[in-house]
Coordinates of C-alpha atoms (C1' of nucleotides) in Angstrom, one line a residue:
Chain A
X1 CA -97.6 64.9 -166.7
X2 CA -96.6 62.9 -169.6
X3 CA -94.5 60.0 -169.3
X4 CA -90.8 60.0 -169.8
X5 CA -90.2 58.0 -172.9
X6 CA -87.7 59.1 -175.3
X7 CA -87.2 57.4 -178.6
X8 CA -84.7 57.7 -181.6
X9 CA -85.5 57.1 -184.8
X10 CA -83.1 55.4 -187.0
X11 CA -80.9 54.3 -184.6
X12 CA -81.6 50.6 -185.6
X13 CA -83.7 49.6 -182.7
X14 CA -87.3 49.7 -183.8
X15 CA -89.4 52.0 -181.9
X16 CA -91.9 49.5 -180.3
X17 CA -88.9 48.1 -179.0
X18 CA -87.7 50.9 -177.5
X19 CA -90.8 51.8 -176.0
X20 CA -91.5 48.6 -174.4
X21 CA -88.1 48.7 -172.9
X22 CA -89.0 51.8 -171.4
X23 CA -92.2 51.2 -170.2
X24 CA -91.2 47.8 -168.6
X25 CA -88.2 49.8 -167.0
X26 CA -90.7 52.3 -165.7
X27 CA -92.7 50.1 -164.1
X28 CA -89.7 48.0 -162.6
X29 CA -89.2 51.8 -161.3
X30 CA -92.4 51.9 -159.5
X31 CA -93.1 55.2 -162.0
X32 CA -95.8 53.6 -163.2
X33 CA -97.9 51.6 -160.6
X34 CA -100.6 48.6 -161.4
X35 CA -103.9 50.1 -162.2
X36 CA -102.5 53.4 -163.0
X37 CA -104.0 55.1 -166.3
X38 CA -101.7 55.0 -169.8
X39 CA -102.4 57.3 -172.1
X40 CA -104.6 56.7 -175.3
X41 CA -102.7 54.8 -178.0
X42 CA -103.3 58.2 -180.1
X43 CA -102.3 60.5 -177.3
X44 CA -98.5 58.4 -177.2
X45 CA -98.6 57.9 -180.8
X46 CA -98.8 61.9 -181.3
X47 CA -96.6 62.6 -178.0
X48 CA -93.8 60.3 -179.7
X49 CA -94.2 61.1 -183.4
X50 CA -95.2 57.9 -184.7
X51 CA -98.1 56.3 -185.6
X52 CA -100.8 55.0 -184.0
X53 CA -99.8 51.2 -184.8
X54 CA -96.6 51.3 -183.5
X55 CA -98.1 52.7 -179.9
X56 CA -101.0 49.6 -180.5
X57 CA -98.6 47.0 -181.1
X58 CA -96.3 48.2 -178.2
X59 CA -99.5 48.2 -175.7
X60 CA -100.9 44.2 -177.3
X61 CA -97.2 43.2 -176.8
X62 CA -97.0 44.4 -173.2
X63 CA -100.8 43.0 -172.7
X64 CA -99.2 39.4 -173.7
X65 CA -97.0 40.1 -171.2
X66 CA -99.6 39.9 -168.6
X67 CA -97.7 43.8 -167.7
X68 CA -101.1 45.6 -169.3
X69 CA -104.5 45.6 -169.5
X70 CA -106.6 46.6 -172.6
X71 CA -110.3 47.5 -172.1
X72 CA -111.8 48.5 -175.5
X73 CA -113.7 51.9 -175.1
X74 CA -112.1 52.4 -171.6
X75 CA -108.3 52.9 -171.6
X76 CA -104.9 51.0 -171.3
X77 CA -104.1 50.3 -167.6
X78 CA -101.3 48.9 -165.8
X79 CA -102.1 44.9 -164.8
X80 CA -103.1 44.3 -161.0
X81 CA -101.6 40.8 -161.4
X82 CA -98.3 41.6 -162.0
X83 CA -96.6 38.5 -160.5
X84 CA -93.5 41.2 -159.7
X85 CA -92.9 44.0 -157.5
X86 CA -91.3 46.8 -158.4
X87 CA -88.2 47.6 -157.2
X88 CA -88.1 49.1 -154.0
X89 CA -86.7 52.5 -154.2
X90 CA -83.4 52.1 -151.9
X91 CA -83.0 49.3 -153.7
X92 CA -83.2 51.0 -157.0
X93 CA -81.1 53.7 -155.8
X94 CA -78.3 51.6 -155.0
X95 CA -78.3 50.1 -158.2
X96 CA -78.4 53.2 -160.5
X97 CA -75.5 54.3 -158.6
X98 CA -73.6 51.2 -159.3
X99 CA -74.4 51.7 -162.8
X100 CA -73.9 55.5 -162.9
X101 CA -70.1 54.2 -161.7
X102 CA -69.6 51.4 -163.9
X103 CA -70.6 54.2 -166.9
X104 CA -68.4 56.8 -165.2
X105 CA -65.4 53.8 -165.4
X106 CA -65.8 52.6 -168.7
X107 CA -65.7 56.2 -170.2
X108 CA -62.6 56.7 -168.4
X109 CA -61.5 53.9 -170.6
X110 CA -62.7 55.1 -173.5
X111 CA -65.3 52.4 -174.1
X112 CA -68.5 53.0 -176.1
X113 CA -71.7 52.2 -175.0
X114 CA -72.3 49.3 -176.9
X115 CA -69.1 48.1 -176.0
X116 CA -69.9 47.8 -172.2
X117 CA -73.5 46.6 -173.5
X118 CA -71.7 43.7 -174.7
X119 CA -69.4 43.1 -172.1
X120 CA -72.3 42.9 -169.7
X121 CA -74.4 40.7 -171.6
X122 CA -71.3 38.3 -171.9
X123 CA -70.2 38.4 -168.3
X124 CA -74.2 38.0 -167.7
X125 CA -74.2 35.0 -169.8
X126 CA -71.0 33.6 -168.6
X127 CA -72.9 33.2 -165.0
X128 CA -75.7 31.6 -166.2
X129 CA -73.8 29.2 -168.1
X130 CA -72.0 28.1 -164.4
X131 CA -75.4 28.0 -162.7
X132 CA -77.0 26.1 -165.2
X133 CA -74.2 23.8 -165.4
Chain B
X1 CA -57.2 27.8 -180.3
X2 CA -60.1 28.7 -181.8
X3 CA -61.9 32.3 -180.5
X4 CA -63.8 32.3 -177.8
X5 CA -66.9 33.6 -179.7
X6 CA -70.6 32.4 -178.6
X7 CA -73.5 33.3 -180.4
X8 CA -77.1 32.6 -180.1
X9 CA -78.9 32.4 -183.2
X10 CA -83.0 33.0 -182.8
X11 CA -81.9 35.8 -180.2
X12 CA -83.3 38.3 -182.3
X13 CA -79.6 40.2 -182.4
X14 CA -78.0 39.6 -186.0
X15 CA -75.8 37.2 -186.3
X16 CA -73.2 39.5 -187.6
X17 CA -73.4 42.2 -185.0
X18 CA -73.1 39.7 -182.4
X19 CA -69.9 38.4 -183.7
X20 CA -68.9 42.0 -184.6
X21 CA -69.1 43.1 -181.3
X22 CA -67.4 39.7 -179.4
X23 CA -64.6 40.5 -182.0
X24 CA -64.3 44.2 -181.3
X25 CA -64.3 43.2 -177.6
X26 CA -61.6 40.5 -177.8
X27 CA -59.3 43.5 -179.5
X28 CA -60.3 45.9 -176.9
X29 CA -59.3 43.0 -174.3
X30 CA -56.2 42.1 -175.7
X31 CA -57.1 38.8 -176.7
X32 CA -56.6 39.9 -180.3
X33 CA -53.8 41.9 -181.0
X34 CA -52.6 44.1 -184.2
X35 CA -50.8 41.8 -186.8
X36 CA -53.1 38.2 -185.1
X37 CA -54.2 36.2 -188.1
X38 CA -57.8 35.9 -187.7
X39 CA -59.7 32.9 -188.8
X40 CA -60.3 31.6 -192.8
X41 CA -64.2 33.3 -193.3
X42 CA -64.9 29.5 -193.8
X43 CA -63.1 28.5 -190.7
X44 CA -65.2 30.9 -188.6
X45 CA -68.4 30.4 -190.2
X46 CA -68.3 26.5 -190.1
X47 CA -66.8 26.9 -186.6
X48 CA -69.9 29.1 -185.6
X49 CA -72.0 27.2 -187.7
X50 CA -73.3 30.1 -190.0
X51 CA -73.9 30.9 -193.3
X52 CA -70.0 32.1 -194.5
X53 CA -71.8 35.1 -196.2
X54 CA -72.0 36.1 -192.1
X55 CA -69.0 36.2 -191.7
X56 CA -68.0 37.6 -195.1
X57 CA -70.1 40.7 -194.0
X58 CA -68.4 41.0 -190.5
X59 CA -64.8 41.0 -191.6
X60 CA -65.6 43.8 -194.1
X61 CA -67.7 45.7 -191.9
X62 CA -64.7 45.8 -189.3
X63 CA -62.2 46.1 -192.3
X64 CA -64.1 49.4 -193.0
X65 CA -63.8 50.4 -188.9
X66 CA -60.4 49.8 -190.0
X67 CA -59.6 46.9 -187.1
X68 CA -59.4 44.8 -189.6
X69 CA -56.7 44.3 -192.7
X70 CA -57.9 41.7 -195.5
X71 CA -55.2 40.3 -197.4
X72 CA -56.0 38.5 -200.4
X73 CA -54.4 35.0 -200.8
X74 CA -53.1 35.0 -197.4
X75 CA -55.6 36.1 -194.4
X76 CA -57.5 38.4 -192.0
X77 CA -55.2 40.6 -189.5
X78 CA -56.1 42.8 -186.9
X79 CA -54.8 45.9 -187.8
X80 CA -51.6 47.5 -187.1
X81 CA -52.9 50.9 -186.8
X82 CA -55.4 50.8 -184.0
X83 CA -55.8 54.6 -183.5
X84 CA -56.9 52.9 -180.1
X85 CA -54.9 51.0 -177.5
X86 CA -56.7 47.5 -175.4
X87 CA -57.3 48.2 -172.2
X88 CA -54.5 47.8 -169.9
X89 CA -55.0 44.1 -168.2
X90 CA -55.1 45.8 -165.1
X91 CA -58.2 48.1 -165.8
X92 CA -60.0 45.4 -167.5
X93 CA -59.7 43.7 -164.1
X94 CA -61.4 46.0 -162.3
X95 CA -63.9 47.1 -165.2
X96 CA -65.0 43.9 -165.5
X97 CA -64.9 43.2 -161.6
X98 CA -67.1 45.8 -161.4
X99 CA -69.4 44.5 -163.8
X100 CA -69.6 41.4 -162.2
X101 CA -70.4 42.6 -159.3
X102 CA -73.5 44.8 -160.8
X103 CA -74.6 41.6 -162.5
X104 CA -75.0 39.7 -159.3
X105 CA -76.4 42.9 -157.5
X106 CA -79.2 43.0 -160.4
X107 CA -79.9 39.1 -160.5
X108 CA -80.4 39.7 -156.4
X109 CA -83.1 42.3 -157.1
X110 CA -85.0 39.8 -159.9
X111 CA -83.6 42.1 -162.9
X112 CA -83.5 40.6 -166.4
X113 CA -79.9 40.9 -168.8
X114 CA -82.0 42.9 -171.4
X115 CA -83.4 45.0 -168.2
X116 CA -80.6 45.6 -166.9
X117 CA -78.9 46.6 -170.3
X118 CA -82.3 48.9 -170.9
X119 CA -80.8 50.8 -167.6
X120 CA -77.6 50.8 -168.9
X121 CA -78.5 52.5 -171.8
X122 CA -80.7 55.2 -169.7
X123 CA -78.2 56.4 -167.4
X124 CA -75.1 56.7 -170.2
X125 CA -77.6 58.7 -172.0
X126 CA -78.1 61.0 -169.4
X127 CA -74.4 61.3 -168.5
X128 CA -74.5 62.5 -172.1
X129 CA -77.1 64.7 -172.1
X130 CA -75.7 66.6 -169.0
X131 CA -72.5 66.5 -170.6
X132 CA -73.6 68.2 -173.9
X133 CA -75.5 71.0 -172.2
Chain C
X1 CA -99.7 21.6 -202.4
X2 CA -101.3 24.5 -200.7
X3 CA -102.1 24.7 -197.3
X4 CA -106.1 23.4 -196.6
X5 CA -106.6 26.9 -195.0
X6 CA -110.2 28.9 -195.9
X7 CA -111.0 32.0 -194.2
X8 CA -114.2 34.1 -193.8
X9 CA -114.2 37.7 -194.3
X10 CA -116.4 40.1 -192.4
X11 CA -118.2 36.9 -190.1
X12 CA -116.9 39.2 -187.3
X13 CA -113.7 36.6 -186.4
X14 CA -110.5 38.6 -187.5
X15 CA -108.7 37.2 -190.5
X16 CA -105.7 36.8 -188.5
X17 CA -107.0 34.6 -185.7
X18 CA -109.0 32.7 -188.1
X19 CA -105.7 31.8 -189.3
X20 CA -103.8 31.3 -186.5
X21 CA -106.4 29.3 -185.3
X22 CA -106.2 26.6 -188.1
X23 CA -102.4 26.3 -188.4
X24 CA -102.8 25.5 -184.9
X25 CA -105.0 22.9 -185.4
X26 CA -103.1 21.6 -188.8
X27 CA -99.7 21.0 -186.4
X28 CA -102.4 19.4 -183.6
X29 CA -103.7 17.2 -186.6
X30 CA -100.0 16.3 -187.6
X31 CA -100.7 17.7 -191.3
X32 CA -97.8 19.8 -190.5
X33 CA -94.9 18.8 -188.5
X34 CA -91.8 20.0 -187.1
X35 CA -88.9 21.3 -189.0
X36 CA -91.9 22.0 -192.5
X37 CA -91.4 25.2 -194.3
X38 CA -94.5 27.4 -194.6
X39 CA -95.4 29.6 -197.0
X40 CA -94.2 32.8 -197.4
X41 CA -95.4 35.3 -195.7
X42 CA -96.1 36.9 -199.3
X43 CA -97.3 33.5 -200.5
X44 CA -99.5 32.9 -197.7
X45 CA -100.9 36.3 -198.3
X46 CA -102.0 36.1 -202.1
X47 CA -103.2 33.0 -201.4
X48 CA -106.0 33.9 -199.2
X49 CA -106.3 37.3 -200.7
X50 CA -105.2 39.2 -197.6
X51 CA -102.7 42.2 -196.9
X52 CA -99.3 40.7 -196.0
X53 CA -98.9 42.0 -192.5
X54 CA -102.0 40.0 -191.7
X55 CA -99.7 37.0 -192.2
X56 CA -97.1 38.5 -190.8
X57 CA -98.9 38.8 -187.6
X58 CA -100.0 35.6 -188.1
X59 CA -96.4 34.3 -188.0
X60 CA -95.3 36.6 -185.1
X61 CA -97.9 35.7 -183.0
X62 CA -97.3 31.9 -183.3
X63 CA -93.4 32.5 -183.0
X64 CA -94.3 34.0 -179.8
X65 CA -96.1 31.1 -179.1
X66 CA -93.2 28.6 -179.8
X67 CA -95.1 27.0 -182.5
X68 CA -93.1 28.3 -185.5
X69 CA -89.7 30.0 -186.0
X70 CA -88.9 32.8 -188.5
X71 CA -85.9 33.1 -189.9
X72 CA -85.2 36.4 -191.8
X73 CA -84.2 35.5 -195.2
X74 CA -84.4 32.0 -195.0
X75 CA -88.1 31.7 -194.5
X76 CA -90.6 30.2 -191.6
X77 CA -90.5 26.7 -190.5
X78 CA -92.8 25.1 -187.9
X79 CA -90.8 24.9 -184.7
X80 CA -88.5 21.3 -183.8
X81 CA -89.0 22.2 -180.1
X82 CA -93.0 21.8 -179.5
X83 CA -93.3 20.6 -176.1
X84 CA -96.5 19.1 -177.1
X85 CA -97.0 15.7 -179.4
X86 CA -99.6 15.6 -182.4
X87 CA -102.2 14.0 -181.5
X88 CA -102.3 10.4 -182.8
X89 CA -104.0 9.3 -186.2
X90 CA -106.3 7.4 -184.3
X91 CA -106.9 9.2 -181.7
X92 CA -107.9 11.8 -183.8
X93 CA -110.0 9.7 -185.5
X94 CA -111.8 9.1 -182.6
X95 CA -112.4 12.6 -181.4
X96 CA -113.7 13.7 -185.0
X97 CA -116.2 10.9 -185.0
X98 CA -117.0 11.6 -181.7
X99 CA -117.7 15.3 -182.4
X100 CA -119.5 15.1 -185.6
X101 CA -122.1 12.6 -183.8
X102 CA -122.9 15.5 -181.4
X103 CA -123.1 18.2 -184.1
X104 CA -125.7 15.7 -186.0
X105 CA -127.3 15.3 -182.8
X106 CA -127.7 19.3 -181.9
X107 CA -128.4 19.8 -185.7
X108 CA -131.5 17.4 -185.3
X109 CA -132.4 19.5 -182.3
X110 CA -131.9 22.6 -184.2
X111 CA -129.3 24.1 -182.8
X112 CA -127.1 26.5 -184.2
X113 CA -123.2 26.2 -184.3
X114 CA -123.1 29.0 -182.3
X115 CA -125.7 27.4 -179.7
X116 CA -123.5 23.8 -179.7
X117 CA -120.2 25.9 -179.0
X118 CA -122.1 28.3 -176.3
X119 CA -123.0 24.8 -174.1
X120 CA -119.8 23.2 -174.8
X121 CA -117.7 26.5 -173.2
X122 CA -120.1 26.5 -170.4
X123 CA -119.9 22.7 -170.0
X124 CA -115.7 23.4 -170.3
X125 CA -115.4 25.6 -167.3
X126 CA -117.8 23.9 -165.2
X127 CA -115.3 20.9 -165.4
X128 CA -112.3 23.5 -164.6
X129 CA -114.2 25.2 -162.1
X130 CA -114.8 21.7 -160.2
X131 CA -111.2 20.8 -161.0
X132 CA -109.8 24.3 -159.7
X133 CA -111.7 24.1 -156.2
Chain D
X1 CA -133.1 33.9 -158.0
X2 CA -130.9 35.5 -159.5
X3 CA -130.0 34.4 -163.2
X4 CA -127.0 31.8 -163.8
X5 CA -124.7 34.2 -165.8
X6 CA -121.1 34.0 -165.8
X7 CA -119.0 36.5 -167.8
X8 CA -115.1 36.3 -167.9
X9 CA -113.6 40.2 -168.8
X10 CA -111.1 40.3 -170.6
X11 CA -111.1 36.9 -172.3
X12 CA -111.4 38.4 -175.6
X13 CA -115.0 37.6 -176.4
X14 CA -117.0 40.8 -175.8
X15 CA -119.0 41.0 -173.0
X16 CA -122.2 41.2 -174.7
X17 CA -122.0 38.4 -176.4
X18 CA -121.1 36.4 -173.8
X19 CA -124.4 37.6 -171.8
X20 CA -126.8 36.9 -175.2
X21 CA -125.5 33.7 -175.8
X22 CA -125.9 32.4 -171.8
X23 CA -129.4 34.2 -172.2
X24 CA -130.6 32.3 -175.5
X25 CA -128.8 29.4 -173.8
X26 CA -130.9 29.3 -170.7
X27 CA -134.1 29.9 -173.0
X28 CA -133.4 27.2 -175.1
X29 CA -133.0 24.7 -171.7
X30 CA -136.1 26.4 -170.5
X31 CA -135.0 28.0 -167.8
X32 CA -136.1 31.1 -169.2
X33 CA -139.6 30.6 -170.5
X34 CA -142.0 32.6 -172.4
X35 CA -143.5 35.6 -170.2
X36 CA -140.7 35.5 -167.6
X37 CA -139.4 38.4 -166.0
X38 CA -135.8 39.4 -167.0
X39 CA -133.9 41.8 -164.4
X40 CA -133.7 45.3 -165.0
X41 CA -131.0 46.5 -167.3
X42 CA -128.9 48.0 -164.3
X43 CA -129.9 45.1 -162.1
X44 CA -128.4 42.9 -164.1
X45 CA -125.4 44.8 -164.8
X46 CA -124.5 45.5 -161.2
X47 CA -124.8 42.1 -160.8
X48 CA -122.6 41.2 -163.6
X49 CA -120.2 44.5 -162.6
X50 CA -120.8 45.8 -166.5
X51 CA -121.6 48.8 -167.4
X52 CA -125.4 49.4 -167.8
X53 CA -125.6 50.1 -171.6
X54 CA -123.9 46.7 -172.1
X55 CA -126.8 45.4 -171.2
X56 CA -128.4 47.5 -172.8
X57 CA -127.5 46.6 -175.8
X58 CA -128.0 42.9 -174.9
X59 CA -132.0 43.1 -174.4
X60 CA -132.0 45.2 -177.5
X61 CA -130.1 42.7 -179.7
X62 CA -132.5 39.7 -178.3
X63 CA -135.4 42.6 -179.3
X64 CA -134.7 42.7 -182.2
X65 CA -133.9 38.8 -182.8
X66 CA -137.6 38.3 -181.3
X67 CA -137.0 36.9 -178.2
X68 CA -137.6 39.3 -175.4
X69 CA -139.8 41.6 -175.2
X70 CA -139.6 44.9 -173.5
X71 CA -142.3 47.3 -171.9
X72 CA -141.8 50.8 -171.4
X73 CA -142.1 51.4 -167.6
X74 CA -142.7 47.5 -166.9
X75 CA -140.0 45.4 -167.2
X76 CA -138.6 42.8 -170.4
X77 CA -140.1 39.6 -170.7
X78 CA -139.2 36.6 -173.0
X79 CA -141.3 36.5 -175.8
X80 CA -144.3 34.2 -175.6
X81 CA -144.2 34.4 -179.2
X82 CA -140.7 31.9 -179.7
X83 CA -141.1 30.0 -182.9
X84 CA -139.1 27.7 -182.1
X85 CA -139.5 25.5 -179.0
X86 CA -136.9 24.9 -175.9
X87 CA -135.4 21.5 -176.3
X88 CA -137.3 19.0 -174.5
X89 CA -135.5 18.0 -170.3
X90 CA -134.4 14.5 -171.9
X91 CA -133.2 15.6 -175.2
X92 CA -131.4 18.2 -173.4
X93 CA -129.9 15.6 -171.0
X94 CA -128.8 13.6 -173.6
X95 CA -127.2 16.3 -175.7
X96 CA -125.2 17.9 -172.7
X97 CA -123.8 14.3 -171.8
X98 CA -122.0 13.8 -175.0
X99 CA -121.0 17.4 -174.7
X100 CA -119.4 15.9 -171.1
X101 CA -118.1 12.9 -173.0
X102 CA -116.4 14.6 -175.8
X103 CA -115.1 17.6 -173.4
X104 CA -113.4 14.8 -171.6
X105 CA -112.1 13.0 -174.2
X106 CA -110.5 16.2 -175.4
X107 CA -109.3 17.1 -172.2
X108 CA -107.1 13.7 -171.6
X109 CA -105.6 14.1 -175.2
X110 CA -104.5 17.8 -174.5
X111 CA -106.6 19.7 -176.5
X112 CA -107.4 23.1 -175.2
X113 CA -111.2 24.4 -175.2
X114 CA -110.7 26.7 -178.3
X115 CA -108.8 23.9 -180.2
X116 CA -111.8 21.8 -179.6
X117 CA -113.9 24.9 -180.2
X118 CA -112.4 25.4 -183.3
X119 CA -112.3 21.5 -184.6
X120 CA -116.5 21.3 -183.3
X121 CA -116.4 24.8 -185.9
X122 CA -114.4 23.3 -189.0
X123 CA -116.5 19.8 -189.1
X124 CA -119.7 21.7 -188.7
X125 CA -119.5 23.6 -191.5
X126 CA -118.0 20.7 -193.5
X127 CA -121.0 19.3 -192.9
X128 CA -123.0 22.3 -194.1
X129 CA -120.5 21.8 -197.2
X130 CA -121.8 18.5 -198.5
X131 CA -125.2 19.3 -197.5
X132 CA -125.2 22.7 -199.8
X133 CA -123.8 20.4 -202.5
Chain E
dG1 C1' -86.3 36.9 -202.1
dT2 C1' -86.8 36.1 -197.1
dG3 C1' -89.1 38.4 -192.9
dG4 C1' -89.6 43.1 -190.3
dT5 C1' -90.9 47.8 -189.4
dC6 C1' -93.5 51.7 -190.2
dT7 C1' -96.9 54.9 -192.2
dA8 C1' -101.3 57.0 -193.4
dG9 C1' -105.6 56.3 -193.3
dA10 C1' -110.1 53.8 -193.4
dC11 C1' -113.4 51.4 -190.9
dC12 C1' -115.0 48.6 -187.1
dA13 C1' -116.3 47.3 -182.2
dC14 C1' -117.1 48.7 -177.7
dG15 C1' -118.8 51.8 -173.8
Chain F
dG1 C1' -113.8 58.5 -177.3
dT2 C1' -111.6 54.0 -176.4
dG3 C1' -108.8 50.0 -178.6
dG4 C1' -108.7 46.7 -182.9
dT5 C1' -108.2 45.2 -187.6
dC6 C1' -106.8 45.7 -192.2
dT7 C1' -104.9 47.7 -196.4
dA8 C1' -101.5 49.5 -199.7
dG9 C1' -97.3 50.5 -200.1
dA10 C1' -92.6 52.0 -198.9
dC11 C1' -88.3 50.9 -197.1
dC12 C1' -85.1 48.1 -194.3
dA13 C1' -82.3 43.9 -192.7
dC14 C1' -80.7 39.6 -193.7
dT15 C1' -79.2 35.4 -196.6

DNA sequence: GTGGTCTAGACCACG
DNA sequence: GTGGTCTAGACCACT
């Protein structure tokens, strides 16, 4: 079963972006588990439409990361040090429902999705700034 | 009183979008209502401490959403003729309690703002998705 | 005045570490500084005959590293916020005499450059490993 | 006994170089001498937990460089044919203790072991400069 | 004119 | 067959 990545082109956000996003979400998901298999920079590269650099610079980013593992000749792999755990899934399933509310409310209201992008990463920053203060 | 805009240069967001957005959001709050005299692109731009050119391109770009009326020789409005109406206080209250809460809920589980956004973006998707089928 | 930089092509190092590498070591040496411009990425490129994204990685990488900062249009300056001093004149001094007795002494005992790094990476994590138990 | 090899995956330098240059390391301090008996290819690579044409490809390289020897159905031996001699006990001594010495110094003014790597690389081959002058 | 992304494709290094 | 490097060149985003 492929994995469930979905990019848009020319929608501003550069693909490797977008890709890394998603695979950093899956893992946070648990979908993808340390030591599990990714598929061949090529294989992802054709899967998405793209080419085979964008898929290579994704999987180097994410090795920086510490979240991957490259073996040259072998395959891509998920880290076994990942100093994280996923989350666990009653955890996560709380949370997607708090989010599937807050985007059910904000429609209501006619807000766009960028618009409750930025009212979250304010709100978000607005905490830090008391914590760190 | 100056507008409560932050920005965070070196985030890898544009300068311009990020004060595009804030703006848009201070209309949709209220903060800014049709016929306010925005600040002189210098004002802003010194006050930010960006190039003016910045803040040149924002005020156009949101003239051209039509938020925005230019008026040369005398200043920057918000336009009269929002097709759109702020959020009522009240709603933004509980939008943004709401928000709040999901924030602290997230930070609990070890999530990260752009993580968190990334989830964001997932689930409205969907919504959408369903929604055009 | 150009940049002191010389790479090798095809000795098997990538361009682009070989690169990295020795603006790493020209901010260790203090030849550049905090807050200097560098060439551009374009510049940089001619200059040692190489395609322009090998710079560019180049620059991206050692962003990512904290050691420079790229600003889009402006150009790419070595960063103000290195956690880590230059090494001193003299200090430096010292270590450079100090390591070009030892490569006259495993020259006269006909070793190879290769040989003289081998033993000192060995000799390196022997020291850690001690440290680390 | 089995040989003092130490490989670190996943560190970038390919695994087969790092087990050539330990073996002509340990040659040239004569622990390896002419006629000894290396382990078996998949000896050594269970030991080393590589894959068996890894080292493989190690006994062939040093083959070919002239310094082992192998023999169908008997084993691979280290040439008794080295042209050049292992470095005499003392000389070695001497030559690993201002290894010690400058790893030290390097180490209490910051440097990492590829920084120093890389300074030990640029003065040698400034040295090779004036000498090919 | 800055840096940034992406492509198509070649060639290399490793197993 | 893996991943890795590099090129030439196009086009974009930002100042």
């Amino acid at each position: 079963m492929p994995l469930p990545l979905q990019i848009q082109k020319d929608n501003g956000i550069p693909v490797y972006v977008q890709v890394e996003q998603q695979l950093r979400l899956l893992m946070l998901q648990g979908v993808l588990l340390p030591g599990d298999l990714l598929p061949t920079v090529r294989e992802l590269a054709v899967e998405l439409g793209v080419n085979s650099n964008t898929i290579n610079r994704v999987y180097r980013d994410l090795q920086q990361a510490g979240l991957l593992v490259l073996q040259r000749g072998v395959g891509t792999f998920v880290s076994e040090a990942i100093d994280r755990q996923p989350i666990r899934p009653k955890d996560l399933k709380g949370l997607v429902n708090k989010v599937d509310h807050l985007i059910e409310l904000a429609q209501s209201l006619g807000l766009t999705s960028s618009e409750l992008g930025q009212l979250l990463e304010t709100r978000w920053n607005k905490d830090s700034d008391h914590a760190s203060r």
